[in-house]
Short mmCIF file of C-alpha atoms and ligand atoms in Angstrom, two decimals:
data_model
loop_
_atom_site.label_atom_id
_atom_site.label_comp_id
_atom_site.label_asym_id
_atom_site.label_seq_id
_atom_site.Cartn_x
_atom_site.Cartn_y
_atom_site.Cartn_z
CA MET A 143 -55.76 17.50 -14.30
CA HIS A 144 -53.16 15.85 -12.09
CA ASP A 145 -51.67 19.08 -10.78
CA LEU A 146 -55.16 20.11 -9.63
CA PHE A 147 -55.56 16.88 -7.78
CA ASP A 148 -54.83 17.74 -4.21
CA GLU A 149 -56.66 17.49 -0.95
CA SER A 150 -58.54 20.75 -1.49
CA ALA A 151 -60.00 19.46 -4.79
CA ILE A 152 -61.44 16.45 -2.93
CA ARG A 153 -62.70 18.62 -0.10
CA THR A 154 -64.44 21.01 -2.51
CA LEU A 155 -65.98 18.28 -4.68
CA PRO A 156 -69.70 17.77 -3.92
CA LYS A 157 -69.73 14.43 -2.12
CA VAL A 158 -72.11 11.73 -0.96
CA VAL A 159 -71.84 9.72 2.27
CA LEU A 160 -74.09 6.72 2.79
CA HIS A 161 -72.78 5.19 6.02
CA ASP A 162 -72.19 7.67 8.82
CA HIS A 163 -73.33 7.04 12.42
CA LEU A 164 -74.76 9.99 14.36
CA ASP A 165 -73.35 8.95 17.73
CA GLY A 166 -69.96 8.01 16.23
CA GLY A 167 -69.56 11.44 14.69
CA ILE A 168 -69.94 13.64 17.77
CA ARG A 169 -67.52 16.58 17.80
CA VAL A 170 -64.73 15.93 20.25
CA SER A 171 -65.38 19.33 21.88
CA THR A 172 -69.06 18.41 22.35
CA LEU A 173 -68.06 15.04 23.76
CA ILE A 174 -65.95 16.80 26.41
CA GLU A 175 -68.83 19.14 27.33
CA LEU A 176 -71.43 16.37 27.50
CA ALA A 177 -69.13 14.19 29.58
CA ALA A 178 -68.50 17.04 32.04
CA ALA A 179 -72.23 17.74 32.38
CA LYS A 180 -72.93 14.06 32.99
CA ARG A 181 -69.90 13.43 35.20
CA VAL A 182 -68.53 10.80 32.87
CA ALA A 183 -64.76 10.43 33.21
CA LEU A 184 -62.65 10.83 30.06
CA SER A 185 -58.99 9.96 29.59
CA SER A 186 -58.20 13.58 28.68
CA GLN A 187 -59.84 17.00 28.54
CA ASP A 188 -57.61 18.02 25.65
CA PRO A 189 -59.48 17.61 22.33
CA GLU A 190 -56.44 16.43 20.35
CA GLU A 191 -55.26 13.99 23.00
CA LEU A 192 -58.78 12.66 23.48
CA GLN A 193 -59.28 12.22 19.73
CA ALA A 194 -56.02 10.25 19.47
CA TRP A 195 -56.97 8.10 22.50
CA ILE A 196 -60.37 7.29 20.95
CA VAL A 197 -58.87 6.17 17.63
CA GLU A 198 -56.28 4.06 19.45
CA GLU A 199 -58.87 2.56 21.82
CA CYS A 200 -61.13 1.65 18.88
CA SER A 201 -58.41 -0.31 17.14
CA GLY A 202 -58.16 -4.08 17.46
CA SER A 203 -61.61 -5.60 17.03
CA LEU A 204 -65.25 -4.77 16.43
CA ASP A 205 -65.95 -5.54 20.09
CA GLN A 206 -63.40 -2.95 21.17
CA TYR A 207 -64.83 -0.46 18.67
CA LEU A 208 -68.29 -1.07 20.10
CA ILE A 209 -67.10 -0.52 23.69
CA VAL A 210 -65.99 3.03 22.81
CA SER A 211 -69.14 3.48 20.80
CA ASP A 212 -71.12 2.67 23.96
CA LEU A 213 -69.55 5.68 25.66
CA MET A 214 -71.09 7.95 23.00
CA VAL A 215 -74.46 6.30 23.50
CA LYS A 216 -74.16 6.83 27.26
CA LEU A 217 -73.73 10.58 26.70
CA LEU A 218 -76.74 10.90 24.43
CA THR A 219 -79.26 8.39 25.69
CA GLY A 220 -82.45 9.80 27.17
CA ASP A 221 -81.34 13.37 26.40
CA ALA A 222 -83.42 15.08 23.72
CA GLU A 223 -81.40 18.28 23.97
CA ALA A 224 -78.10 16.47 23.40
CA LEU A 225 -79.56 14.49 20.48
CA GLN A 226 -80.78 17.69 18.88
CA ARG A 227 -77.43 19.41 19.41
CA VAL A 228 -75.48 16.53 17.92
CA GLY A 229 -77.85 16.39 14.92
CA ARG A 230 -77.39 20.09 14.25
CA GLU A 231 -73.60 19.94 14.55
CA PHE A 232 -73.54 16.83 12.36
CA ALA A 233 -75.14 18.81 9.52
CA HIS A 234 -72.61 21.62 9.90
CA ASP A 235 -69.67 19.21 9.91
CA LEU A 236 -70.88 17.41 6.79
CA ALA A 237 -71.31 20.70 4.95
CA ALA A 238 -67.82 21.78 6.02
CA ASP A 239 -66.47 18.63 4.36
CA GLY A 240 -68.24 19.39 1.07
CA ILE A 241 -70.91 16.74 1.49
CA VAL A 242 -74.13 17.53 -0.37
CA TYR A 243 -76.06 14.35 0.36
CA ALA A 244 -75.83 12.21 3.48
CA GLU A 245 -77.63 9.29 5.00
CA VAL A 246 -77.06 9.41 8.74
CA ARG A 247 -77.84 6.34 10.83
CA TRP A 248 -78.44 5.75 14.52
CA ALA A 249 -80.32 3.37 16.78
CA PRO A 250 -83.47 4.79 18.43
CA GLU A 251 -83.61 1.89 20.91
CA GLU A 252 -80.21 2.93 22.32
CA MET A 253 -81.35 6.52 22.82
CA ALA A 254 -84.77 5.74 24.34
CA THR A 255 -84.11 5.66 28.08
CA ARG A 256 -85.04 7.82 31.08
CA GLY A 257 -88.58 8.37 29.84
CA LEU A 258 -87.59 9.33 26.28
CA THR A 259 -89.45 7.15 23.76
CA ILE A 260 -88.08 6.05 20.41
CA SER A 261 -90.45 8.58 18.79
CA ASP A 262 -89.21 11.40 21.08
CA ALA A 263 -85.62 10.49 20.21
CA LEU A 264 -86.44 10.56 16.50
CA ALA A 265 -88.18 13.94 16.86
CA ALA A 266 -85.11 15.37 18.62
CA VAL A 267 -82.63 14.09 16.02
CA THR A 268 -84.85 15.25 13.16
CA ALA A 269 -85.20 18.73 14.69
CA GLY A 270 -81.41 18.98 15.08
CA LEU A 271 -80.66 17.84 11.55
CA ASP A 272 -83.34 20.13 10.11
CA ALA A 273 -81.98 23.13 12.02
CA GLY A 274 -78.42 22.39 10.87
CA VAL A 275 -79.48 21.93 7.26
CA ALA A 276 -81.49 25.19 7.35
CA GLU A 277 -78.47 27.05 8.73
CA VAL A 278 -75.99 25.75 6.18
CA SER A 279 -78.51 26.33 3.39
CA ALA A 280 -78.87 29.94 4.55
CA GLN A 281 -75.09 30.21 4.06
CA GLY A 282 -75.64 29.17 0.45
CA ARG A 283 -74.47 25.55 0.77
CA GLN A 284 -76.27 22.60 -0.72
CA LEU A 285 -77.06 19.83 1.80
CA HIS A 286 -79.69 17.11 1.93
CA ILE A 287 -79.74 14.67 4.87
CA GLU A 288 -81.89 11.57 5.28
CA GLN A 289 -81.92 9.13 8.19
CA ILE A 290 -81.51 5.37 8.38
CA LEU A 291 -82.89 3.85 11.58
CA CYS A 292 -80.82 1.00 13.01
CA ALA A 293 -82.11 -1.84 15.13
CA ILE A 294 -79.52 -3.57 17.30
CA ARG A 295 -78.72 -7.15 16.29
CA THR A 296 -78.48 -8.29 19.91
CA GLY A 297 -81.69 -6.47 20.85
CA THR A 298 -85.36 -7.39 20.61
CA ARG A 299 -86.94 -4.18 19.29
CA SER A 300 -86.36 -4.53 15.54
CA LEU A 301 -90.05 -4.84 14.68
CA GLU A 302 -90.80 -1.62 16.59
CA ILE A 303 -87.93 0.17 14.85
CA ALA A 304 -89.13 -1.08 11.46
CA ARG A 305 -92.60 0.32 12.24
CA LEU A 306 -91.06 3.63 13.36
CA ALA A 307 -89.11 3.83 10.09
CA LEU A 308 -92.25 3.10 8.08
CA ALA A 309 -94.26 5.72 9.98
CA HIS A 310 -91.61 8.35 9.16
CA ARG A 311 -90.96 7.30 5.59
CA GLY A 312 -90.76 10.42 3.44
CA LYS A 313 -90.51 12.49 6.66
CA GLY A 314 -86.78 12.28 7.22
CA VAL A 315 -86.33 8.49 7.27
CA VAL A 316 -85.39 6.52 4.15
CA ALA A 317 -84.25 3.08 5.30
CA PHE A 318 -83.66 0.47 7.99
CA ASP A 319 -80.42 -1.17 9.16
CA LEU A 320 -79.20 -3.79 11.61
CA ALA A 321 -76.15 -2.70 13.60
CA GLY A 322 -74.14 -3.98 16.55
CA ALA A 323 -72.43 -7.32 17.17
CA GLU A 324 -72.74 -9.32 13.95
CA ALA A 325 -71.13 -12.67 14.70
CA GLY A 326 -73.64 -15.06 16.24
CA HIS A 327 -76.54 -12.65 15.70
CA SER A 328 -78.02 -13.47 12.34
CA ALA A 329 -80.41 -11.35 10.28
CA GLU A 330 -82.74 -14.36 10.70
CA ASP A 331 -83.30 -13.24 14.32
CA HIS A 332 -85.05 -10.15 12.93
CA ARG A 333 -87.14 -11.84 10.30
CA SER A 334 -90.49 -10.25 11.26
CA ALA A 335 -89.06 -6.74 10.97
CA LEU A 336 -87.33 -7.54 7.68
CA ASP A 337 -90.41 -9.26 6.24
CA LEU A 338 -92.57 -6.26 7.13
CA LEU A 339 -90.14 -3.87 5.42
CA LYS A 340 -89.99 -6.11 2.36
CA ARG A 341 -93.79 -6.16 2.12
CA GLU A 342 -93.91 -2.37 2.43
CA GLY A 343 -91.07 -1.86 -0.05
CA MET A 344 -88.98 0.12 2.45
CA PRO A 345 -85.25 0.08 1.56
CA VAL A 346 -82.89 -1.90 3.77
CA THR A 347 -79.13 -1.77 4.16
CA LEU A 348 -77.56 -4.12 6.67
CA HIS A 349 -74.19 -4.19 8.39
CA ALA A 350 -72.71 -7.52 7.28
CA GLY A 351 -69.39 -9.01 6.31
CA GLU A 352 -67.65 -6.94 8.96
CA ALA A 353 -67.33 -9.20 12.01
CA ASP A 354 -68.68 -12.24 10.18
CA GLY A 355 -68.09 -13.83 6.79
CA PRO A 356 -69.88 -14.41 3.47
CA ALA A 357 -72.75 -16.41 5.05
CA SER A 358 -73.79 -13.30 6.98
CA ILE A 359 -73.68 -11.22 3.77
CA ARG A 360 -75.78 -13.82 1.98
CA SER A 361 -78.33 -13.82 4.79
CA ALA A 362 -78.47 -9.99 4.72
CA VAL A 363 -79.46 -10.16 1.05
CA GLU A 364 -81.64 -13.27 1.04
CA THR A 365 -83.37 -12.93 4.42
CA GLY A 366 -83.02 -9.20 4.80
CA GLY A 367 -83.64 -8.10 1.23
CA ALA A 368 -80.73 -5.66 1.64
CA ALA A 369 -80.07 -3.46 -1.39
CA ARG A 370 -76.79 -2.34 0.13
CA ILE A 371 -74.39 -3.89 2.61
CA GLY A 372 -72.66 -1.96 5.38
CA HIS A 373 -68.95 -2.77 4.89
CA GLY A 374 -69.25 -6.23 3.28
CA VAL A 375 -65.46 -6.39 2.95
CA ARG A 376 -65.32 -9.99 4.16
CA ILE A 377 -66.86 -10.96 0.82
CA MET A 378 -63.15 -11.40 0.05
CA GLU A 379 -63.38 -14.77 1.83
CA ASP A 380 -65.51 -15.92 -1.10
CA ILE A 381 -63.00 -14.78 -3.73
CA ALA A 382 -60.04 -17.02 -4.59
CA ASP A 383 -56.50 -15.77 -5.08
CA ASP A 384 -56.95 -16.12 -8.86
CA ASP A 385 -60.02 -13.80 -8.65
CA GLN A 386 -62.47 -16.69 -9.09
CA LEU A 387 -65.74 -15.66 -7.41
CA GLY A 388 -67.65 -18.04 -5.14
CA PRO A 389 -71.47 -18.14 -5.10
CA THR A 390 -72.03 -15.30 -2.60
CA ALA A 391 -69.47 -13.01 -4.21
CA THR A 392 -71.08 -13.70 -7.60
CA LEU A 393 -74.52 -12.91 -6.18
CA ILE A 394 -73.36 -9.60 -4.67
CA ARG A 395 -71.46 -8.46 -7.74
CA ASP A 396 -73.95 -9.53 -10.38
CA SER A 397 -77.03 -8.23 -8.60
CA GLY A 398 -75.33 -4.85 -8.14
CA ILE A 399 -75.64 -4.83 -4.34
CA ALA A 400 -73.65 -1.81 -3.21
CA LEU A 401 -70.94 -2.14 -0.59
CA GLU A 402 -70.66 0.79 1.84
CA ILE A 403 -66.94 0.52 2.51
CA CYS A 404 -65.37 2.47 5.36
CA PRO A 405 -61.62 1.85 5.04
CA ARG A 406 -60.31 3.35 8.29
CA SER A 407 -63.04 1.68 10.35
CA ASN A 408 -62.43 -1.67 8.60
CA MET A 409 -58.75 -1.54 9.50
CA GLN A 410 -59.54 -0.63 13.13
CA THR A 411 -62.07 -3.44 13.61
CA GLY A 412 -59.91 -5.97 11.77
CA ALA A 413 -62.61 -6.48 9.09
CA SER A 414 -59.78 -5.90 6.64
CA ALA A 415 -56.02 -6.06 6.81
CA SER A 416 -54.00 -2.90 7.25
CA PRO A 417 -52.26 -0.74 6.10
CA LEU A 418 -54.57 0.59 3.41
CA VAL A 419 -52.57 -0.95 0.57
CA ARG A 420 -53.76 -4.34 1.89
CA HIS A 421 -57.43 -3.25 2.09
CA PRO A 422 -59.57 -5.02 -0.57
CA PHE A 423 -61.23 -1.80 -1.78
CA ASP A 424 -59.23 -1.53 -4.99
CA ARG A 425 -59.49 -5.23 -5.79
CA LEU A 426 -63.27 -5.23 -5.30
CA GLN A 427 -63.49 -2.18 -7.52
CA ARG A 428 -61.45 -3.85 -10.28
CA LEU A 429 -63.52 -7.04 -10.01
CA GLY A 430 -66.64 -5.04 -10.82
CA PHE A 431 -68.29 -4.81 -7.41
CA ARG A 432 -70.44 -1.74 -6.77
CA THR A 433 -68.20 -0.05 -4.22
CA THR A 434 -68.83 3.21 -2.39
CA VAL A 435 -66.78 4.99 0.26
CA SER A 436 -68.07 6.13 3.64
CA THR A 437 -66.75 7.11 7.06
CA ASP A 438 -68.71 4.90 9.51
CA ASN A 439 -67.88 6.91 12.65
CA ARG A 440 -65.93 10.10 12.05
CA LEU A 441 -64.99 10.56 15.70
CA LEU A 442 -64.09 6.93 16.43
CA SER A 443 -61.99 6.65 13.28
CA GLY A 444 -60.64 10.22 13.37
CA THR A 445 -61.72 10.72 9.78
CA THR A 446 -63.76 12.65 7.24
CA LEU A 447 -65.00 11.52 3.85
CA SER A 448 -62.34 13.73 2.23
CA ASP A 449 -59.63 12.04 4.33
CA GLU A 450 -60.84 8.57 3.29
CA LEU A 451 -60.95 9.52 -0.40
CA PHE A 452 -57.58 11.21 -0.29
CA ASP A 453 -56.01 8.13 1.36
CA LEU A 454 -57.48 5.87 -1.35
CA ALA A 455 -56.26 8.18 -4.12
CA ARG A 456 -52.78 8.34 -2.66
CA VAL A 457 -52.41 4.62 -1.99
CA PHE A 458 -54.13 3.22 -5.10
CA GLY A 459 -53.17 5.99 -7.51
CA TYR A 460 -56.70 7.15 -8.28
CA ALA A 461 -57.11 10.23 -10.43
CA PHE A 462 -59.56 13.02 -9.60
CA GLU A 463 -62.02 11.57 -12.13
CA ASP A 464 -61.93 8.22 -10.26
CA ILE A 465 -62.96 10.04 -7.08
CA VAL A 466 -65.75 11.78 -8.99
CA GLN A 467 -66.91 8.37 -10.27
CA LEU A 468 -67.05 7.07 -6.69
CA GLN A 469 -69.35 9.96 -5.76
CA LEU A 470 -71.57 9.27 -8.78
CA ALA A 471 -71.69 5.59 -7.79
CA ALA A 472 -72.77 6.50 -4.26
CA ALA A 473 -75.44 8.88 -5.61
CA GLU A 474 -76.72 6.04 -7.80
CA VAL A 475 -77.59 3.90 -4.76
CA ALA A 476 -78.89 6.66 -2.45
CA PHE A 477 -82.28 5.82 -0.98
CA ILE A 478 -84.09 8.71 -2.69
CA SER A 479 -86.24 8.96 -5.80
CA SER A 480 -84.69 8.47 -9.23
CA ALA A 481 -85.33 12.15 -10.03
CA GLU A 482 -83.46 13.17 -6.87
CA ARG A 483 -80.61 10.80 -7.70
CA ALA A 484 -80.35 12.30 -11.19
CA ALA A 485 -80.27 15.84 -9.75
CA LEU A 486 -77.60 14.75 -7.27
CA ARG A 487 -75.45 13.28 -10.02
CA MET A 488 -75.80 16.51 -12.01
CA SER A 489 -74.63 18.62 -9.10
CA ILE A 490 -71.62 16.33 -8.54
CA ARG A 491 -70.73 16.62 -12.24
CA ALA A 492 -71.16 20.41 -12.19
CA GLY A 493 -69.00 20.70 -9.06
CA ALA A 494 -66.31 18.47 -10.57
CA SER A 495 -66.20 20.52 -13.80
CA ALA A 496 -65.92 23.77 -11.83
CA ILE A 497 -62.88 22.34 -9.99
CA ALA A 498 -61.27 21.06 -13.19
CA ARG A 499 -61.60 24.47 -14.95
ZN1 ZN B 1033 -71.50 1.18 10.70
#
């Protein structure tokens, strides 16, 4: 098995990504074209140079990461055509990385400007994703994409976004999220939206434990009813050096709340230490937390899911079967029906066996 375990095995393996932002995964070539059309200055017109600049610029803190992220929003906001294009390309890029199931997230309130409503923005993104999925399916590739709608923590439109998510439940939208600046902007501020979703039984995953500590994670679960946590790596602050778990860490582990961990992004924002050998992923895994691997923002972090998995395998000595298990774990907490989750797990298993033969 070990001699088969190379980057191409990971790339070919049917994979699942649960935390992948639409606007943070724009193709660098598309970014250059959109910026030119909108007369937005970029540091370089060379795709490789620009990609390197973006990764560098995003490193240091979540605030810095969000500043670059704002540039992407600026290029897409109020532009149905651009949103549709980016959705379509997103589907193609996921398929090219061997992803068979993805939950893509974005914030309608950031895209609804210049006369475009949140519903128009959703229609544009959905049309783009659908077109991309239809095209890759016609090429014989398996791909299923669902959307998670984010409300912005510092914003005031969460109730509207929750209603939009509910209205499109089963029509391309599977869950709700809170994104943006975490510290000082508690899930409590969005209680009406979160209460509504809880009453309606709509799944919620919340960014927490990224720019704030265990209290924010606890609030995401207790106030927000989150079934998964975006990042959550700062749960480490509730785990002692001797692996003794504090109350919040115990709650997260024992209730099986999944952590959507995005290693490269975590190291850029400072949510975790770097280099990767100092990232808590492996320790959380060994302590029995439900850990999954995602990309967060492929453009901002210069990454793909295969890159993230390969890095983890190389640094922590994971075998191919460990990587397969991580995909099965992600499939297990996908916001789809149990029958769909079972079918997804079967296709991951079948793909893994075909690679191992
Ligand atoms: Zn994120």
